CSV table of C-alpha atoms and ligand atoms in Angstrom, one decimal:
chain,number,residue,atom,x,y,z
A,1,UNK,CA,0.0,0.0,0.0
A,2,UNK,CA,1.3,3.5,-1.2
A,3,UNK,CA,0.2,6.2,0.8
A,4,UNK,CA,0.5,10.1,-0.6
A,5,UNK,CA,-0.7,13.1,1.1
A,6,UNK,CA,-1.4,15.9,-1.3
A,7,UNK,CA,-1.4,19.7,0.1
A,8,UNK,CA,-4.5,20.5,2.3
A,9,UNK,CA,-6.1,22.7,-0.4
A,10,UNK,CA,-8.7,25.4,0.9
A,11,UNK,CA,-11.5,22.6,0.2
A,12,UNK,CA,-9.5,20.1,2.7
A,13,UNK,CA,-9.5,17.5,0.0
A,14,UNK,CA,-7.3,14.8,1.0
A,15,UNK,CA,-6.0,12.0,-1.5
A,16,UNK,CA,-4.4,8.7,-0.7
A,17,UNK,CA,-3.4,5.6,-2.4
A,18,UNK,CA,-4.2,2.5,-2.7
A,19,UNK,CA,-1.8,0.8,-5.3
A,20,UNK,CA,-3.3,-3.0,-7.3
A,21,UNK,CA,-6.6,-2.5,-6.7
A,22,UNK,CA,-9.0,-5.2,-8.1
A,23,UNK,CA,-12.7,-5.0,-9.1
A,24,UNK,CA,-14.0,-7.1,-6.1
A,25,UNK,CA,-12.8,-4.2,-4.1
A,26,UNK,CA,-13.4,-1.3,-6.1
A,27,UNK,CA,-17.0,-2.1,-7.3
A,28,UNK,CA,-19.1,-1.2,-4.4
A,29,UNK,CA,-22.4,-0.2,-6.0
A,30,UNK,CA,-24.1,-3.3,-8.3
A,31,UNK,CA,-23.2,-6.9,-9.1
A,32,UNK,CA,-24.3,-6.2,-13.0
A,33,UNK,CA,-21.8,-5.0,-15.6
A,34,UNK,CA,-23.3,-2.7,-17.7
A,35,UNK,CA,-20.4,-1.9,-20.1
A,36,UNK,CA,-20.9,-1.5,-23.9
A,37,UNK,CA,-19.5,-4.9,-25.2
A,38,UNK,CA,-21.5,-6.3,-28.3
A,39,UNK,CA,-20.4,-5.7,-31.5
A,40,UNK,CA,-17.0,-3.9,-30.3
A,41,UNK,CA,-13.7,-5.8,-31.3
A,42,UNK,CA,-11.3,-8.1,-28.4
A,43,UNK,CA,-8.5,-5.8,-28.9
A,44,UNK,CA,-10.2,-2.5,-27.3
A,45,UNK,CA,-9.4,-2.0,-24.0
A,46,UNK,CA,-11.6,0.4,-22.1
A,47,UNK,CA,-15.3,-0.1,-22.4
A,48,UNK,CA,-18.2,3.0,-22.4
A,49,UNK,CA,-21.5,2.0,-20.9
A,50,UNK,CA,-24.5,0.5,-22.7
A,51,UNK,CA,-26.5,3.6,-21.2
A,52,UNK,CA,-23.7,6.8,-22.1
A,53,UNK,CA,-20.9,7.2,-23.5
A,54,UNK,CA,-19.3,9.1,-20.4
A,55,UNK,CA,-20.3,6.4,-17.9
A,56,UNK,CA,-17.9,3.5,-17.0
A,57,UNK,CA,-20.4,0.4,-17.2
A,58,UNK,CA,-18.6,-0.9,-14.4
A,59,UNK,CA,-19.5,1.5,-12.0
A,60,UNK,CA,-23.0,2.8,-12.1
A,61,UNK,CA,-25.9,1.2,-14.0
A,62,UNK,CA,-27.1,4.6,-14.8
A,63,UNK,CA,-27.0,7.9,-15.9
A,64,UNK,CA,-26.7,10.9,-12.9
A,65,UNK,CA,-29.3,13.8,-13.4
A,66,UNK,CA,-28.3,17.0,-14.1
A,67,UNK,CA,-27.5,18.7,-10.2
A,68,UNK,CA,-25.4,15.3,-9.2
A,69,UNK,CA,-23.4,14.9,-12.4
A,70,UNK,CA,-22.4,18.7,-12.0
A,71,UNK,CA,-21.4,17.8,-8.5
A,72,UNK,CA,-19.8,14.4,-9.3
A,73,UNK,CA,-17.6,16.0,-12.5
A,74,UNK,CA,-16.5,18.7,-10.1
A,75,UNK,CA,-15.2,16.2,-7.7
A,76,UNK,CA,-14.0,13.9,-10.4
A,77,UNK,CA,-11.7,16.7,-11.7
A,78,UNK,CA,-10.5,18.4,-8.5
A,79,UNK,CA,-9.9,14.6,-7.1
A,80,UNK,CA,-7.9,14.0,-10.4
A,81,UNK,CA,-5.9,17.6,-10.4
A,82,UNK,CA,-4.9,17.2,-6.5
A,83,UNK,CA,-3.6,13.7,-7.4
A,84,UNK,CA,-1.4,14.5,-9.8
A,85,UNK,CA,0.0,17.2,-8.2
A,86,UNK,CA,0.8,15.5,-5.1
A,87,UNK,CA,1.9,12.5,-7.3
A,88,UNK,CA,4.4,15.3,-9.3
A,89,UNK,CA,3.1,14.0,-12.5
A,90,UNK,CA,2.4,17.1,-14.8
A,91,UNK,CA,-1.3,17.2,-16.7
A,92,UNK,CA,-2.8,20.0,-18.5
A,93,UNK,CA,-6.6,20.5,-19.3
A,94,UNK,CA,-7.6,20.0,-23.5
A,95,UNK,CA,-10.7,19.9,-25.0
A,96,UNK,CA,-13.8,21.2,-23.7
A,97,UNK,CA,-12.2,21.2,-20.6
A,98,UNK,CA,-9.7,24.0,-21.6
A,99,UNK,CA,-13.2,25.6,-22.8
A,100,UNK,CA,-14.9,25.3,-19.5
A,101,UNK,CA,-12.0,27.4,-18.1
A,102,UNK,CA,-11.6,29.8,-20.2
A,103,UNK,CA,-15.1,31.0,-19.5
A,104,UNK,CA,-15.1,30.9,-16.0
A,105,UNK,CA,-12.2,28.4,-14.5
A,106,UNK,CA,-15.0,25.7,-14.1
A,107,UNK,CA,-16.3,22.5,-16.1
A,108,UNK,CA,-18.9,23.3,-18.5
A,109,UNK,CA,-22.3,21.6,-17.3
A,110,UNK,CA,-23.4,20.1,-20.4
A,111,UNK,CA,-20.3,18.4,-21.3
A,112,UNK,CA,-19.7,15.1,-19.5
A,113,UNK,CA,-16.5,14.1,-20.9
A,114,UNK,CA,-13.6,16.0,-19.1
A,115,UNK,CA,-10.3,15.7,-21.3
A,116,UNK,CA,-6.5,16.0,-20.1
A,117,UNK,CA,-3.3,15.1,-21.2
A,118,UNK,CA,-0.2,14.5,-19.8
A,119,UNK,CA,3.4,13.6,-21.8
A,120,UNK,CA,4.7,10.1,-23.4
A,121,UNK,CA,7.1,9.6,-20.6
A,122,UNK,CA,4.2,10.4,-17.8
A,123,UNK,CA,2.6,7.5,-19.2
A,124,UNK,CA,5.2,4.9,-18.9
A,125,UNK,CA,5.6,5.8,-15.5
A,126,UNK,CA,1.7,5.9,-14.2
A,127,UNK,CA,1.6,2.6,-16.0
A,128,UNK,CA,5.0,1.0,-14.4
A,129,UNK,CA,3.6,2.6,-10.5
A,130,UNK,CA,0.0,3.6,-10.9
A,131,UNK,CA,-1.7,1.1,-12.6
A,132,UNK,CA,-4.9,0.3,-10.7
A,133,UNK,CA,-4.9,2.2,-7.8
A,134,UNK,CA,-7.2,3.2,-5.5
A,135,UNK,CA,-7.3,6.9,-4.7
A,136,UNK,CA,-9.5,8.0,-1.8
A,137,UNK,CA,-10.3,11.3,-2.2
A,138,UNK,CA,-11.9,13.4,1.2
A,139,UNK,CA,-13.7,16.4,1.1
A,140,UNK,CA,-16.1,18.4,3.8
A,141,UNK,CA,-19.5,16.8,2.8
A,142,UNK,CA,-18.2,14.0,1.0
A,143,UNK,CA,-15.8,12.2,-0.5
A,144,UNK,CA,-15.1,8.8,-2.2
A,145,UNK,CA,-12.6,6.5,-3.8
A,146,UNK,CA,-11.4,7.2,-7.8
A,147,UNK,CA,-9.5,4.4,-9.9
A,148,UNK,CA,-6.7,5.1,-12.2
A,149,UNK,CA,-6.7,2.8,-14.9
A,150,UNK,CA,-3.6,2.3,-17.4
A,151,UNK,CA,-4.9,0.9,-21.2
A,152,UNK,CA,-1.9,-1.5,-22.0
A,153,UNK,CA,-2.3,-0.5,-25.6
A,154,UNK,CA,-0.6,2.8,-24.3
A,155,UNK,CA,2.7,1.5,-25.5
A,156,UNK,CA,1.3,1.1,-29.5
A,157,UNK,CA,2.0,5.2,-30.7
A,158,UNK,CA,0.1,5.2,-33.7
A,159,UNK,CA,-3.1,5.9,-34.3
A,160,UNK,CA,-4.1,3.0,-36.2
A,161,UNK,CA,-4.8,1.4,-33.0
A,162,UNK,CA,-8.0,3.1,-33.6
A,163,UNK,CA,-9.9,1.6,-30.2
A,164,UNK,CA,-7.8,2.3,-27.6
A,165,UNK,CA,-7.5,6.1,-28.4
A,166,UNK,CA,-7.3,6.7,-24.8
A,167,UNK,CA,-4.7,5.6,-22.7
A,168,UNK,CA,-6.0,5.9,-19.5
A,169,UNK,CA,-8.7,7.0,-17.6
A,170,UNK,CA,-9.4,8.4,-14.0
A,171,UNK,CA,-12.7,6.9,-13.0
A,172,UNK,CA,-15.2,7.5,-10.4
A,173,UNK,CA,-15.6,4.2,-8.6
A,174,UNK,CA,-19.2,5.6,-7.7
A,175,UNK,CA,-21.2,7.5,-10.6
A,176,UNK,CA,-19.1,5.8,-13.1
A,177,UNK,CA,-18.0,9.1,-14.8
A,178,UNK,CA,-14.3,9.2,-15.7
A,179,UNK,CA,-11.6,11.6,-17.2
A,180,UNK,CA,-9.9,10.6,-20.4
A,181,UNK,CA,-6.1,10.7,-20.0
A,182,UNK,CA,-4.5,11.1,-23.1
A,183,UNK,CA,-1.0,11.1,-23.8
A,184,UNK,CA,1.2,12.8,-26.3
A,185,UNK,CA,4.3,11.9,-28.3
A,186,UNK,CA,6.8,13.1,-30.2
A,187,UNK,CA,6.2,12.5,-34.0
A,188,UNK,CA,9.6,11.8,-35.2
A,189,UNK,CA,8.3,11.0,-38.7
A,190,UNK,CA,5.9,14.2,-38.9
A,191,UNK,CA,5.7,16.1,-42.6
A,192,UNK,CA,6.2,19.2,-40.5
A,193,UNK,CA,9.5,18.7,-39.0
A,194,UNK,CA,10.5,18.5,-35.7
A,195,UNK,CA,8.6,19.4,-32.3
A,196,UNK,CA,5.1,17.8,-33.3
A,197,UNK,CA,3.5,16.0,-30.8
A,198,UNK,CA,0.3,13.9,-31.4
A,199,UNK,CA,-2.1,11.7,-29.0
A,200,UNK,CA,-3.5,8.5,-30.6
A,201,UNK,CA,-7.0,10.4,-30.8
A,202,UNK,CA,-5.8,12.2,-33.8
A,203,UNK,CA,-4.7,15.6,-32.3
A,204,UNK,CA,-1.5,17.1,-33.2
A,205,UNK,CA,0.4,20.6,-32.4
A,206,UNK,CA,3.9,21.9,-32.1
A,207,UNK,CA,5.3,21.8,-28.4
A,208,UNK,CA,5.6,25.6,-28.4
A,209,UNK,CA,1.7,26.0,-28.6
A,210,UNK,CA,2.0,23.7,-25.1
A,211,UNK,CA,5.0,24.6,-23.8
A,212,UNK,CA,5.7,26.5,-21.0
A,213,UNK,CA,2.2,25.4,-19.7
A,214,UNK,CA,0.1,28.1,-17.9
A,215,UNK,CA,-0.5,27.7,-13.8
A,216,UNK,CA,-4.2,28.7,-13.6
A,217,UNK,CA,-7.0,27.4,-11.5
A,218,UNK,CA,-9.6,24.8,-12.4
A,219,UNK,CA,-12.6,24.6,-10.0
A,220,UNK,CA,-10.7,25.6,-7.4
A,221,UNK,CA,-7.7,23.4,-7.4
A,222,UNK,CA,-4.1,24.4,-8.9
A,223,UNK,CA,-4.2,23.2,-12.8
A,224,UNK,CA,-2.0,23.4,-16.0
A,225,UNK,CA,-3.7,25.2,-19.7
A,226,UNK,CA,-1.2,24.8,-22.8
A,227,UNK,CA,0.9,28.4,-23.4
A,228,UNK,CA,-0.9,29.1,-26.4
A,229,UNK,CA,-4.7,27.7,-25.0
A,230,UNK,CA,-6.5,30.1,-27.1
A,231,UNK,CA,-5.0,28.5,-30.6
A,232,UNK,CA,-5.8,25.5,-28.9
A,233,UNK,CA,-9.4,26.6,-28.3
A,234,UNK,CA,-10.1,28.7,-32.0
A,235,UNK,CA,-8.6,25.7,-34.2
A,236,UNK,CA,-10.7,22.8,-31.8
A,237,UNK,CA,-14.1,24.9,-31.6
A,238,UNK,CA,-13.7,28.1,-33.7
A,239,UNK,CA,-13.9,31.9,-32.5
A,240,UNK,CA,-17.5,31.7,-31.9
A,241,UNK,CA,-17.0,29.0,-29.5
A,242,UNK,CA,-15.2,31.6,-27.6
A,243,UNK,CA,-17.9,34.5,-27.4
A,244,UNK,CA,-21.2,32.6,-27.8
A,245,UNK,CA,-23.0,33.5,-24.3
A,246,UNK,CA,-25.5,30.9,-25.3
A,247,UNK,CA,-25.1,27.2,-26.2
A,248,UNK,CA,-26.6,23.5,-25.6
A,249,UNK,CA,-29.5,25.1,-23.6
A,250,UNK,CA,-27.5,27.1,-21.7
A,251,UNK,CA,-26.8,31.0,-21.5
A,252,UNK,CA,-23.9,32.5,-20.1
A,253,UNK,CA,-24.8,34.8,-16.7
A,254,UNK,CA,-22.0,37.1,-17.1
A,255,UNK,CA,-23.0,38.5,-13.4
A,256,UNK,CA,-23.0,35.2,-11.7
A,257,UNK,CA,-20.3,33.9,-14.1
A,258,UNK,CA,-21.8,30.5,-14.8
A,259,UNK,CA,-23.5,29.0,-17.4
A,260,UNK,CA,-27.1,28.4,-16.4
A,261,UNK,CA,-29.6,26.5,-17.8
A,262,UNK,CA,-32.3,28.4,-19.8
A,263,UNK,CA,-35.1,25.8,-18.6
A,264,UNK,CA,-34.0,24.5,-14.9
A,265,UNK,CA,-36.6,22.6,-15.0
A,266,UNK,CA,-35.1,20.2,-17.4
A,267,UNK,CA,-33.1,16.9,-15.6
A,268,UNK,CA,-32.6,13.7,-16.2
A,269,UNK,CA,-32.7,11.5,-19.5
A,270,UNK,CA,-33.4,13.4,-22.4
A,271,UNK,CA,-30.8,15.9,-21.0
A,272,UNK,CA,-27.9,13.4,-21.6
A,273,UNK,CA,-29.3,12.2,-24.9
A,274,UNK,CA,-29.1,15.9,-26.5
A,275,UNK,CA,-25.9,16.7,-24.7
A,276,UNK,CA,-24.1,13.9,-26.6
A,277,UNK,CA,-24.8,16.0,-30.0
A,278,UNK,CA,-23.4,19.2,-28.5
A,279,UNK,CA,-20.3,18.3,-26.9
B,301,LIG,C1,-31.3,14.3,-8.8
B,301,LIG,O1,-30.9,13.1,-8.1
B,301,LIG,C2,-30.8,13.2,-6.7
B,301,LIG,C3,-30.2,12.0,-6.1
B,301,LIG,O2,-30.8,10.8,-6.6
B,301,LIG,C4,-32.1,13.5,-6.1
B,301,LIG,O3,-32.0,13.7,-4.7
B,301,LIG,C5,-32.7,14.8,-6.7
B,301,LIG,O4,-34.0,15.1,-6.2
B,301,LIG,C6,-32.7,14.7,-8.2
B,301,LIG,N1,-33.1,15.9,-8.8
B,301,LIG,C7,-34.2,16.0,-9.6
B,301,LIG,C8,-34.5,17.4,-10.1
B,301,LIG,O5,-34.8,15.0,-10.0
B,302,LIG,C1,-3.6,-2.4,-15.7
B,302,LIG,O1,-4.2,-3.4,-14.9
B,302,LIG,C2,-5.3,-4.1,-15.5
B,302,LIG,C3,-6.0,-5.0,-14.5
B,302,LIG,O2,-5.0,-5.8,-14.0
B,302,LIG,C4,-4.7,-4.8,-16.7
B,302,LIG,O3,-5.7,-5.5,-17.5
B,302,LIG,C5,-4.0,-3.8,-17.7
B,302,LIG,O4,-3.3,-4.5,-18.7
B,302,LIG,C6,-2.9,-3.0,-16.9
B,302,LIG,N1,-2.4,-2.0,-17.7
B,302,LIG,C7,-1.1,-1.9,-17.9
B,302,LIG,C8,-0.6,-0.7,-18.6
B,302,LIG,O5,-0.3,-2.7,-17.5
B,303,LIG,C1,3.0,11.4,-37.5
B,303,LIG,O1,2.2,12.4,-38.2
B,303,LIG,C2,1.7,11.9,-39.4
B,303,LIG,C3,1.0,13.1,-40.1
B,303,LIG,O2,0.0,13.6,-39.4
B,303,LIG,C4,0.8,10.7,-39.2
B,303,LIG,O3,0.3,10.2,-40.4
B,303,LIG,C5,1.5,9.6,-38.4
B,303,LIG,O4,0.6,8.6,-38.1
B,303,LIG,C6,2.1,10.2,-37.1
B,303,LIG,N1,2.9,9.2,-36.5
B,303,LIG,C7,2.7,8.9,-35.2
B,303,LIG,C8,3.6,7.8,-34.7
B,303,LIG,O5,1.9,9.4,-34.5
């Protein structure tokens, strides 16, 4: 058993470690496994859930409403962030993610699928040391235990190894929500020369877009942006993306500084079915 204490943040979070974790002990919840299976090749490693595709079939048998995902992703991430720091592993925020902060340092409410990265070299080491462990995570209020999970296939650099895109993932033992780790590599053979890195889901920039990464906030906890986020941000989602005060149902309060939901009336299903388009 590793044990890790991570900085007693202003939320008194606490993270520890639990290294080898196996299912018997990590599934707390439900004796069915709800992941995504049928008509998906052997070779894929990490499987999505039969009722989302940001739910860990594993986990949770279904989908959170709309109040308790919000609460569950903000956990997830902060969990995830405080780790890695305490861990000394470096991680930046991509995707919508990076979007979700640069509106207001916070996730964005309708997107259930938080994306980071970390380097090649990261990789190799969470999957030598950090391989299914067990990471219990304290907070006032709350708290619970988050899995980090290392796809073997992290090791194959191309992207023809088209179903194990991600190479790990941070998972929420409870709701089944997870954060897609991604790693990115050099490119020796790239058309554009050298200092291209790629990750195996198809994204590729120079390292001086990323490098010297940003020290920002994310919900609260210390977190990592690329140098050049906003390239990042107009080439993923376009200008609009960046100015838009109203999307997916939502509209940006630019008093409160949150998105809020134009109907707040609307939870549960259909909420996750139309959020899959937007996102
Ligand atoms: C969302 O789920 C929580 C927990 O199951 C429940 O307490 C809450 O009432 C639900 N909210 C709505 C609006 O259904
Ligand atoms: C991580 O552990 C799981 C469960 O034992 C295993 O299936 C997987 O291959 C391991 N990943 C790596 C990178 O070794
Ligand atoms: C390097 O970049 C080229 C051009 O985008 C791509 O076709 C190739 O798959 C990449 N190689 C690796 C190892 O990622």
């Amino acid at each position: 058993m590793r044990l890790s204490l991570a900085y007693l943040g202003a939320l008194c979070m606490i993270p520890s470690v639990f290294a080898d974790a196996d299912f018997s002990q990590v599934r707390l919840n439900q004796d069915v496994d709800m992941s995504r299976r049928a008509g998906l090749p052997a070779e894929k490693y990490f499987f999505e859930s039969t009722f989302s595709m940001h739910y860990d079939g594993r986990f949770a048998a279904h989908a959170l409403n709309y109040t308790e995902q919000t609460k569950a992703l903000r956990d997830l991430v902060r969990s995830y962030l405080m780790t890695f720091q305490s861990l000394g592993i470096e991680t930046w925020l991509m995707h919508g993610t990076l979007l979700g902060w640069w509106w207001n340092k916070q996730i964005l409410p309708w997107d259930s699928d938080l994306d980071v990265q970390v380097t090649e070299s990261s990789m190799f080491y969470l999957a030598a040391y950090y391989n299914m462990t067990y990471h219990r995570y304290r907070r006032i209020g709350g708290g619970r235990h988050y899995l980090l999970e290392v796809n073997p296939n992290y090791v194959v650099r191309d992207q023809s190894d088209m179903y194990n895109l991600i190479d790990a993932r941070w998972i929420d033992t409870v709701s089944g929500l997870f954060i897609d780790i991604t790693a990115v590599r050099y490119n020796l053979t790239h058309p554009q020369g050298e200092g291209m890195l790629g990750s195996k889901d198809g994204h590729e920039y120079r390292d001086t877009y990323l490098y010297p990464l940003r020290e920002t906030k994310f919900e609260g906890v210390k977190a990592k942006i690329p140098y050049k986020f906003r390239d990042f941000l107009v080439g993923e989602y376009g200008g609009k993306a960046l100015s838009n005060t109203e999307y997916n149902y939502h509209i940006f309060d630019e008093e409160k500084m949150q998105w809020v939901r134009k109907n707040p009336d609307e939870e549960g299903e259909p909420w996750v079915e139309r959020k899959q388009q937007g996102s």
